[in-house]
Amino acid sequence: MPRETYYITTPIYYPSAKLHIGHTYCTVATDAMARYKRMQGYDVMFLTGTDEHGQKIEEQATLAGISPKAFVDNIVEGPGGVYDLWKLMNISYDRYIRTTDDYHIKSIQRIFRALYDKGSIYKSVYAGKYCTPCESFWTESQLQDGNCPDCARPVQGAEEEAYFFRLSDYTDKILALYENQPDFLLPTSRKNEMVNNFLKPGLADLCVSRTSFTWGVPVDFDPGHVVYVWIDALSNYLTALGYENDRYHDMERYWPANVHFVGKEIVRFHAIIWPAMLMALDLPLPKQIFGHGWLLFDGGKMSKSKGNVIDPYILAGRYGVDALRFFLLRELSFGSDGNFSNEALISRINTDLANDLGNLLSRTVSMVEQYFGGTLPETQEAAPEDEDLRAMAGALRNSYEEKMEVFAFQDALAEVFKVTSRANKYIDETTPWVLAKDETKGPRLARVLYNLLETLRLTTVLLHPFIPESAEKAWTQIGAGPEITTWDSAAAFGLLPTTAKVQKGEALFPRIDLKKELEALNA
Ligand code: MSP
């Protein structure tokens, strides 16, 4: 029987500047979700890519004195570029789309023509405002203090012959969609925003072509027009599966998408324009859109223009990729904004990773080595005081799964760390070092250490989607082979062989001296 499929996407990024830690946030979250679904046995398609057309890129390239294609090639493929960043962050994407790829361009031309032939697109004149950094059209009444309502930067007047998509036909259909599929757009707060700000006032037709610049997909039946970059970009979720092209043949297998993860400022495009386009194309809609919050720095959104961009290379170099991945998903609630600070990052690494998890692992493995030469004896003696830890660890997969299914990464991780803390407390309660002094207590000591190893196995299996490299190192240390680091194996306590054999390794997450480190960073 074919496995159930799971299609998950990140937004495709504008390669208009080097990506920063804020950009890695969504990709790391998508990666954790994709790894989790693979672990559960799904046939996963994890798509990411770059959105390489538009006025903004054309302008940047002109400034740099090179062609737009050379400009984006450098940011995507060049040293420290997008490919490198995803490699650094250990992102396990299955497919990468560039909107400058030939097959995508051909598909966009076919999609545009199909919409035109169906009467969903018509030609008229556009007169209004345009925010180039956001690549968004605005009417005079939508501006805030004369500026772009999304980014507060100045807008330009735009008047040109253009094609329009009949978005105004979809107000009621999108409202009905939200009504009939309450989970279509999450979290709920985003839905209220869409309803109050855009749907209740009624949708206006959307300008979907430009003539004042050339860096886009040409409308093949009307030279001089290029397709609006958002029509081009949103369609990537289809063209990367082979819609209207022969490059891939995966539409049947993966469409509709299970979920599109997107940042909150682009929810409008994904939860209004995208379903309207799909309805116009008579295609099924994605099952869910999740609009995540922003990683803030000093209370504001990170952006290159604000000069507060945090470099993932520096952070990963100092603390390790897993620590950074972990921080992003443990510190912030996925649906809300959250602050980045070096202090928060270091404290989080110290508390959860160095103290709770790292310590539990190194203490346990050291004790198995010290007291039993690295291999636990067959004869072990259980006691009632084991029950609480065993029950908690055995039930962990269920509570974790519940949180993961609603993309509550922070809560899923909190569940894991409740068990880790419980295990550390269990060491204090059982005092293995006291047991070790009494020869008759050997079997009891062995059991205590076994319970700790087994708790480590269960917790690190569930942490694997978040900190893949470290989890695997932990498995080597506790002697957990591939057959007992699976999703199925995480359902039950007691699968590690009784005579477990450990192998001490390096500390997974060395403790960081907060004061010294902050001084070093500031310097
Ligand atoms: N190209 C469009 C997406 C098209 S999807 C069909 C775009 N690109 S972007 O590069 O500007 O942003 C990509 C994603 O990064 C967005 O989801 C955006 O919200 C996210 N982030 C950029 N800065 C961010 C933070 N500081 N924090 C969290 N996410 C942020 O939009």
PDB file of C-alpha atoms in Angstrom, residues 67-304:
ATOM      1  CA  SER A  67      22.204  41.462 -14.458  1.00  0.00           C
ATOM      2  CA  PRO A  68      19.319  40.371 -12.233  1.00  0.00           C
ATOM      3  CA  LYS A  69      20.111  36.728 -12.955  1.00  0.00           C
ATOM      4  CA  ALA A  70      23.773  37.129 -11.996  1.00  0.00           C
ATOM      5  CA  PHE A  71      22.622  38.968  -8.890  1.00  0.00           C
ATOM      6  CA  VAL A  72      20.256  36.223  -7.707  1.00  0.00           C
ATOM      7  CA  ASP A  73      22.667  33.446  -8.708  1.00  0.00           C
ATOM      8  CA  ASN A  74      25.218  34.923  -6.386  1.00  0.00           C
ATOM      9  CA  ILE A  75      22.837  35.129  -3.434  1.00  0.00           C
ATOM     10  CA  VAL A  76      21.413  31.670  -4.027  1.00  0.00           C
ATOM     11  CA  GLU A  77      24.491  29.682  -5.081  1.00  0.00           C
ATOM     12  CA  GLY A  78      27.384  31.866  -3.965  1.00  0.00           C
ATOM     13  CA  PRO A  79      29.444  31.401  -0.803  1.00  0.00           C
ATOM     14  CA  GLY A  80      27.350  32.067   2.281  1.00  0.00           C
ATOM     15  CA  GLY A  81      24.255  32.097   0.078  1.00  0.00           C
ATOM     16  CA  VAL A  82      20.914  30.398   0.471  1.00  0.00           C
ATOM     17  CA  TYR A  83      22.092  26.886  -0.434  1.00  0.00           C
ATOM     18  CA  ASP A  84      24.964  27.214   2.012  1.00  0.00           C
ATOM     19  CA  LEU A  85      22.709  28.494   4.739  1.00  0.00           C
ATOM     20  CA  TRP A  86      20.291  25.600   4.467  1.00  0.00           C
ATOM     21  CA  LYS A  87      23.213  23.212   4.489  1.00  0.00           C
ATOM     22  CA  LEU A  88      24.574  24.873   7.596  1.00  0.00           C
ATOM     23  CA  MET A  89      21.199  24.707   9.310  1.00  0.00           C
ATOM     24  CA  ASN A  90      20.826  21.011   8.384  1.00  0.00           C
ATOM     25  CA  ILE A  91      17.616  21.628   6.438  1.00  0.00           C
ATOM     26  CA  SER A  92      16.342  18.384   4.924  1.00  0.00           C
ATOM     27  CA  TYR A  93      14.335  19.800   2.041  1.00  0.00           C
ATOM     28  CA  ASP A  94      13.299  17.382  -0.684  1.00  0.00           C
ATOM     29  CA  ARG A  95      13.013  19.919  -3.464  1.00  0.00           C
ATOM     30  CA  TYR A  96      14.253  23.433  -4.105  1.00  0.00           C
ATOM     31  CA  ILE A  97      12.544  25.680  -6.616  1.00  0.00           C
ATOM     32  CA  ARG A  98      13.964  28.818  -8.210  1.00  0.00           C
ATOM     33  CA  THR A  99      11.354  30.891  -9.982  1.00  0.00           C
ATOM     34  CA  THR A 100      13.929  31.652 -12.662  1.00  0.00           C
ATOM     35  CA  ASP A 101      14.015  27.944 -13.601  1.00  0.00           C
ATOM     36  CA  ASP A 102      12.776  27.396 -17.146  1.00  0.00           C
ATOM     37  CA  TYR A 103      10.111  24.869 -16.276  1.00  0.00           C
ATOM     38  CA  HIS A 104       8.592  27.240 -13.730  1.00  0.00           C
ATOM     39  CA  ILE A 105       8.549  30.146 -16.182  1.00  0.00           C
ATOM     40  CA  LYS A 106       6.741  28.032 -18.784  1.00  0.00           C
ATOM     41  CA  SER A 107       4.205  26.888 -16.207  1.00  0.00           C
ATOM     42  CA  ILE A 108       3.514  30.461 -15.127  1.00  0.00           C
ATOM     43  CA  GLN A 109       2.861  31.477 -18.709  1.00  0.00           C
ATOM     44  CA  ARG A 110       0.422  28.598 -19.052  1.00  0.00           C
ATOM     45  CA  ILE A 111      -1.292  29.407 -15.756  1.00  0.00           C
ATOM     46  CA  PHE A 112      -1.637  33.068 -16.724  1.00  0.00           C
ATOM     47  CA  ARG A 113      -3.071  32.145 -20.098  1.00  0.00           C
ATOM     48  CA  ALA A 114      -5.479  29.613 -18.582  1.00  0.00           C
ATOM     49  CA  LEU A 115      -6.794  32.238 -16.179  1.00  0.00           C
ATOM     50  CA  TYR A 116      -7.162  34.670 -19.060  1.00  0.00           C
ATOM     51  CA  ASP A 117      -8.967  32.111 -21.231  1.00  0.00           C
ATOM     52  CA  LYS A 118     -11.364  31.354 -18.405  1.00  0.00           C
ATOM     53  CA  GLY A 119     -12.177  35.041 -18.035  1.00  0.00           C
ATOM     54  CA  SER A 120     -10.618  35.262 -14.544  1.00  0.00           C
ATOM     55  CA  ILE A 121      -8.073  37.781 -15.842  1.00  0.00           C
ATOM     56  CA  TYR A 122      -8.939  40.873 -17.942  1.00  0.00           C
ATOM     57  CA  LYS A 123      -7.023  43.881 -19.270  1.00  0.00           C
ATOM     58  CA  SER A 124      -7.530  47.416 -17.919  1.00  0.00           C
ATOM     59  CA  VAL A 125      -5.523  50.325 -16.492  1.00  0.00           C
ATOM     60  CA  TYR A 126      -3.956  50.367 -13.049  1.00  0.00           C
ATOM     61  CA  ALA A 127      -3.776  53.611 -11.149  1.00  0.00           C
ATOM     62  CA  GLY A 128      -2.675  53.400  -7.560  1.00  0.00           C
ATOM     63  CA  LYS A 129       0.283  53.019  -5.260  1.00  0.00           C
ATOM     64  CA  TYR A 130       3.027  50.424  -5.189  1.00  0.00           C
ATOM     65  CA  CYS A 131       5.365  49.453  -2.368  1.00  0.00           C
ATOM     66  CA  THR A 132       8.490  48.109  -4.040  1.00  0.00           C
ATOM     67  CA  PRO A 133      10.132  46.503  -0.966  1.00  0.00           C
ATOM     68  CA  CYS A 134       6.922  44.538  -0.291  1.00  0.00           C
ATOM     69  CA  GLU A 135       5.992  44.151  -3.978  1.00  0.00           C
ATOM     70  CA  SER A 136       2.426  45.124  -2.991  1.00  0.00           C
ATOM     71  CA  PHE A 137      -0.228  47.262  -4.631  1.00  0.00           C
ATOM     72  CA  TRP A 138      -2.221  49.618  -2.434  1.00  0.00           C
ATOM     73  CA  THR A 139      -5.100  52.020  -2.909  1.00  0.00           C
ATOM     74  CA  GLU A 140      -4.885  55.538  -1.506  1.00  0.00           C
ATOM     75  CA  SER A 141      -7.312  54.611   1.289  1.00  0.00           C
ATOM     76  CA  GLN A 142      -5.244  51.611   2.396  1.00  0.00           C
ATOM     77  CA  LEU A 143      -2.126  53.688   3.058  1.00  0.00           C
ATOM     78  CA  GLN A 144      -1.171  54.586   6.600  1.00  0.00           C
ATOM     79  CA  ASP A 145       0.070  58.157   6.905  1.00  0.00           C
ATOM     80  CA  GLY A 146       0.707  57.995   3.192  1.00  0.00           C
ATOM     81  CA  ASN A 147       3.033  55.001   3.592  1.00  0.00           C
ATOM     82  CA  CYS A 148       2.845  51.263   3.020  1.00  0.00           C
ATOM     83  CA  PRO A 149       0.569  49.778   5.706  1.00  0.00           C
ATOM     84  CA  ASP A 150       2.823  46.690   5.951  1.00  0.00           C
ATOM     85  CA  CYS A 151       6.300  48.168   6.250  1.00  0.00           C
ATOM     86  CA  ALA A 152       5.630  51.922   6.742  1.00  0.00           C
ATOM     87  CA  ARG A 153       8.012  52.840   3.941  1.00  0.00           C
ATOM     88  CA  PRO A 154       7.106  55.319   1.180  1.00  0.00           C
ATOM     89  CA  VAL A 155       5.093  54.075  -1.787  1.00  0.00           C
ATOM     90  CA  GLN A 156       5.328  55.097  -5.435  1.00  0.00           C
ATOM     91  CA  GLY A 157       2.526  56.109  -7.746  1.00  0.00           C
ATOM     92  CA  ALA A 158       1.900  53.582 -10.495  1.00  0.00           C
ATOM     93  CA  GLU A 159      -0.304  54.081 -13.523  1.00  0.00           C
ATOM     94  CA  GLU A 160      -0.022  51.571 -16.303  1.00  0.00           C
ATOM     95  CA  GLU A 161      -1.955  49.292 -18.583  1.00  0.00           C
ATOM     96  CA  ALA A 162      -2.337  46.034 -16.732  1.00  0.00           C
ATOM     97  CA  TYR A 163      -4.099  42.744 -16.386  1.00  0.00           C
ATOM     98  CA  PHE A 164      -6.401  42.199 -13.426  1.00  0.00           C
ATOM     99  CA  PHE A 165      -7.483  39.061 -11.643  1.00  0.00           C
ATOM    100  CA  ARG A 166     -11.181  39.056 -10.644  1.00  0.00           C
ATOM    101  CA  LEU A 167     -10.431  38.744  -6.933  1.00  0.00           C
ATOM    102  CA  SER A 168     -13.640  40.673  -6.154  1.00  0.00           C
ATOM    103  CA  ASP A 169     -15.590  37.543  -7.153  1.00  0.00           C
ATOM    104  CA  TYR A 170     -14.080  35.675  -4.213  1.00  0.00           C
ATOM    105  CA  THR A 171     -15.008  37.621  -1.078  1.00  0.00           C
ATOM    106  CA  ASP A 172     -17.921  35.342  -0.202  1.00  0.00           C
ATOM    107  CA  LYS A 173     -16.120  32.218  -1.309  1.00  0.00           C
ATOM    108  CA  ILE A 174     -13.156  32.908   0.971  1.00  0.00           C
ATOM    109  CA  LEU A 175     -15.454  33.777   3.852  1.00  0.00           C
ATOM    110  CA  ALA A 176     -17.292  30.497   3.280  1.00  0.00           C
ATOM    111  CA  LEU A 177     -13.969  28.670   3.171  1.00  0.00           C
ATOM    112  CA  TYR A 178     -12.987  30.018   6.609  1.00  0.00           C
ATOM    113  CA  GLU A 179     -16.439  29.131   7.887  1.00  0.00           C
ATOM    114  CA  ASN A 180     -16.496  25.585   6.528  1.00  0.00           C
ATOM    115  CA  GLN A 181     -12.874  24.767   7.298  1.00  0.00           C
ATOM    116  CA  PRO A 182     -12.167  26.406  10.633  1.00  0.00           C
ATOM    117  CA  ASP A 183      -8.618  25.024  10.573  1.00  0.00           C
ATOM    118  CA  PHE A 184      -7.776  26.356   7.126  1.00  0.00           C
ATOM    119  CA  LEU A 185      -5.973  29.376   8.512  1.00  0.00           C
ATOM    120  CA  LEU A 186      -4.146  29.173  11.837  1.00  0.00           C
ATOM    121  CA  PRO A 187      -3.739  30.648  14.366  1.00  0.00           C
ATOM    122  CA  THR A 188      -7.282  31.990  14.666  1.00  0.00           C
ATOM    123  CA  SER A 189      -6.083  35.533  15.291  1.00  0.00           C
ATOM    124  CA  ARG A 190      -4.814  35.667  11.698  1.00  0.00           C
ATOM    125  CA  LYS A 191      -8.247  34.738  10.415  1.00  0.00           C
ATOM    126  CA  ASN A 192      -9.900  37.607  12.262  1.00  0.00           C
ATOM    127  CA  GLU A 193      -7.355  39.946  10.739  1.00  0.00           C
ATOM    128  CA  MET A 194      -8.143  38.719   7.219  1.00  0.00           C
ATOM    129  CA  VAL A 195     -11.886  38.948   7.787  1.00  0.00           C
ATOM    130  CA  ASN A 196     -11.885  42.403   9.357  1.00  0.00           C
ATOM    131  CA  ASN A 197      -9.222  44.078   7.257  1.00  0.00           C
ATOM    132  CA  PHE A 198      -9.789  42.601   3.827  1.00  0.00           C
ATOM    133  CA  LEU A 199     -12.892  40.448   3.471  1.00  0.00           C
ATOM    134  CA  LYS A 200     -15.523  42.538   5.277  1.00  0.00           C
ATOM    135  CA  PRO A 201     -14.632  45.682   3.290  1.00  0.00           C
ATOM    136  CA  GLY A 202     -14.868  43.475   0.157  1.00  0.00           C
ATOM    137  CA  LEU A 203     -11.994  42.370  -2.069  1.00  0.00           C
ATOM    138  CA  ALA A 204     -10.965  44.489  -5.041  1.00  0.00           C
ATOM    139  CA  ASP A 205      -9.682  43.015  -8.298  1.00  0.00           C
ATOM    140  CA  LEU A 206      -5.944  42.433  -8.199  1.00  0.00           C
ATOM    141  CA  CYS A 207      -3.466  43.880 -10.637  1.00  0.00           C
ATOM    142  CA  VAL A 208      -1.492  40.897 -11.956  1.00  0.00           C
ATOM    143  CA  SER A 209       0.874  42.291 -14.562  1.00  0.00           C
ATOM    144  CA  ARG A 210       3.404  45.117 -14.794  1.00  0.00           C
ATOM    145  CA  THR A 211       4.873  47.002 -17.732  1.00  0.00           C
ATOM    146  CA  SER A 212       7.232  49.461 -16.029  1.00  0.00           C
ATOM    147  CA  PHE A 213      10.053  46.959 -15.561  1.00  0.00           C
ATOM    148  CA  THR A 214      11.078  43.712 -17.220  1.00  0.00           C
ATOM    149  CA  TRP A 215      12.468  41.338 -14.585  1.00  0.00           C
ATOM    150  CA  GLY A 216       9.588  38.875 -14.465  1.00  0.00           C
ATOM    151  CA  VAL A 217       7.842  36.134 -16.395  1.00  0.00           C
ATOM    152  CA  PRO A 218       6.730  37.663 -19.716  1.00  0.00           C
ATOM    153  CA  VAL A 219       3.039  37.376 -20.554  1.00  0.00           C
ATOM    154  CA  ASP A 220       3.474  35.365 -23.733  1.00  0.00           C
ATOM    155  CA  PHE A 221       0.423  36.744 -25.493  1.00  0.00           C
ATOM    156  CA  ASP A 222       1.099  40.390 -24.679  1.00  0.00           C
ATOM    157  CA  PRO A 223       4.738  41.447 -24.947  1.00  0.00           C
ATOM    158  CA  GLY A 224       5.736  44.206 -22.584  1.00  0.00           C
ATOM    159  CA  HIS A 225       3.772  42.756 -19.666  1.00  0.00           C
ATOM    160  CA  VAL A 226       5.414  40.681 -16.971  1.00  0.00           C
ATOM    161  CA  VAL A 227       3.402  38.583 -14.516  1.00  0.00           C
ATOM    162  CA  TYR A 228       2.976  40.122 -11.050  1.00  0.00           C
ATOM    163  CA  VAL A 229       5.612  38.546  -8.840  1.00  0.00           C
ATOM    164  CA  TRP A 230       3.135  37.170  -6.300  1.00  0.00           C
ATOM    165  CA  ILE A 231       1.207  35.229  -8.961  1.00  0.00           C
ATOM    166  CA  ASP A 232       4.561  33.889 -10.103  1.00  0.00           C
ATOM    167  CA  ALA A 233       5.669  33.120  -6.526  1.00  0.00           C
ATOM    168  CA  LEU A 234       2.520  31.514  -5.132  1.00  0.00           C
ATOM    169  CA  SER A 235       2.307  29.174  -8.103  1.00  0.00           C
ATOM    170  CA  ASN A 236       5.644  27.643  -7.087  1.00  0.00           C
ATOM    171  CA  TYR A 237       3.786  25.289  -4.771  1.00  0.00           C
ATOM    172  CA  LEU A 238       2.192  23.747  -7.889  1.00  0.00           C
ATOM    173  CA  THR A 239       4.913  24.088 -10.501  1.00  0.00           C
ATOM    174  CA  ALA A 240       7.444  22.376  -8.206  1.00  0.00           C
ATOM    175  CA  LEU A 241       5.182  19.328  -8.374  1.00  0.00           C
ATOM    176  CA  GLY A 242       4.965  19.468 -12.149  1.00  0.00           C
ATOM    177  CA  TYR A 243       1.798  21.453 -12.689  1.00  0.00           C
ATOM    178  CA  GLU A 244       1.780  22.576 -16.342  1.00  0.00           C
ATOM    179  CA  ASN A 245       5.317  21.296 -16.911  1.00  0.00           C
ATOM    180  CA  ASP A 246       7.182  18.079 -17.621  1.00  0.00           C
ATOM    181  CA  ARG A 247       9.991  18.621 -15.150  1.00  0.00           C
ATOM    182  CA  TYR A 248       8.129  16.809 -12.353  1.00  0.00           C
ATOM    183  CA  HIS A 249       5.126  14.506 -12.191  1.00  0.00           C
ATOM    184  CA  ASP A 250       4.042  14.749  -8.573  1.00  0.00           C
ATOM    185  CA  MET A 251       0.767  16.661  -8.606  1.00  0.00           C
ATOM    186  CA  GLU A 252      -1.334  13.590  -8.064  1.00  0.00           C
ATOM    187  CA  ARG A 253       0.966  12.294  -5.394  1.00  0.00           C
ATOM    188  CA  TYR A 254       1.294  15.434  -3.239  1.00  0.00           C
ATOM    189  CA  TRP A 255      -1.357  18.024  -4.100  1.00  0.00           C
ATOM    190  CA  PRO A 256      -3.189  19.440  -2.165  1.00  0.00           C
ATOM    191  CA  ALA A 257      -0.493  20.536   0.262  1.00  0.00           C
ATOM    192  CA  ASN A 258      -0.975  19.597   3.881  1.00  0.00           C
ATOM    193  CA  VAL A 259       0.332  22.913   5.111  1.00  0.00           C
ATOM    194  CA  HIS A 260       2.011  26.094   3.953  1.00  0.00           C
ATOM    195  CA  PHE A 261       4.068  27.721   6.716  1.00  0.00           C
ATOM    196  CA  VAL A 262       4.286  31.489   6.131  1.00  0.00           C
ATOM    197  CA  GLY A 263       5.215  34.610   8.074  1.00  0.00           C
ATOM    198  CA  LYS A 264       2.364  36.722   9.347  1.00  0.00           C
ATOM    199  CA  GLU A 265       2.876  39.573   6.869  1.00  0.00           C
ATOM    200  CA  ILE A 266       2.327  37.294   3.897  1.00  0.00           C
ATOM    201  CA  VAL A 267      -0.761  35.538   5.236  1.00  0.00           C
ATOM    202  CA  ARG A 268      -2.939  37.813   3.097  1.00  0.00           C
ATOM    203  CA  PHE A 269      -1.370  36.439  -0.078  1.00  0.00           C
ATOM    204  CA  HIS A 270      -1.662  32.851   1.060  1.00  0.00           C
ATOM    205  CA  ALA A 271      -5.057  32.874   2.701  1.00  0.00           C
ATOM    206  CA  ILE A 272      -6.926  35.100   0.231  1.00  0.00           C
ATOM    207  CA  ILE A 273      -5.204  35.432  -3.141  1.00  0.00           C
ATOM    208  CA  TRP A 274      -3.858  31.873  -3.261  1.00  0.00           C
ATOM    209  CA  PRO A 275      -7.159  30.052  -2.581  1.00  0.00           C
ATOM    210  CA  ALA A 276      -8.909  32.394  -5.043  1.00  0.00           C
ATOM    211  CA  MET A 277      -6.340  31.531  -7.717  1.00  0.00           C
ATOM    212  CA  LEU A 278      -6.743  27.824  -7.038  1.00  0.00           C
ATOM    213  CA  MET A 279     -10.516  28.103  -7.181  1.00  0.00           C
ATOM    214  CA  ALA A 280     -10.190  29.904 -10.518  1.00  0.00           C
ATOM    215  CA  LEU A 281      -7.972  27.078 -11.751  1.00  0.00           C
ATOM    216  CA  ASP A 282     -10.435  24.461 -10.439  1.00  0.00           C
ATOM    217  CA  LEU A 283      -7.770  22.950  -8.209  1.00  0.00           C
ATOM    218  CA  PRO A 284      -8.172  21.645  -4.651  1.00  0.00           C
ATOM    219  CA  LEU A 285      -7.069  24.010  -1.878  1.00  0.00           C
ATOM    220  CA  PRO A 286      -4.222  23.366   0.560  1.00  0.00           C
ATOM    221  CA  LYS A 287      -5.469  21.887   3.796  1.00  0.00           C
ATOM    222  CA  GLN A 288      -3.872  24.470   6.077  1.00  0.00           C
ATOM    223  CA  ILE A 289      -2.020  27.759   6.147  1.00  0.00           C
ATOM    224  CA  PHE A 290      -0.080  28.569   9.314  1.00  0.00           C
ATOM    225  CA  GLY A 291       0.873  32.218   9.774  1.00  0.00           C
ATOM    226  CA  HIS A 292       3.784  32.265  12.226  1.00  0.00           C
ATOM    227  CA  GLY A 293       5.035  35.257  14.180  1.00  0.00           C
ATOM    228  CA  TRP A 294       8.239  37.208  13.764  1.00  0.00           C
ATOM    229  CA  LEU A 295      11.540  36.908  15.477  1.00  0.00           C
ATOM    230  CA  LEU A 296      12.053  40.398  16.834  1.00  0.00           C
ATOM    231  CA  PHE A 297      15.243  42.128  17.736  1.00  0.00           C
ATOM    232  CA  ASP A 298      14.963  44.964  20.196  1.00  0.00           C
ATOM    233  CA  GLY A 299      11.210  44.830  19.666  1.00  0.00           C
ATOM    234  CA  GLY A 300      11.323  45.372  15.876  1.00  0.00           C
ATOM    235  CA  LYS A 301      11.309  43.010  12.902  1.00  0.00           C
ATOM    236  CA  MET A 302      14.752  42.113  11.713  1.00  0.00           C
ATOM    237  CA  SER A 303      15.616  43.633   8.419  1.00  0.00           C
ATOM    238  CA  LYS A 304      18.755  44.464   6.586  1.00  0.00           C
TER     239      LYS A 304
END
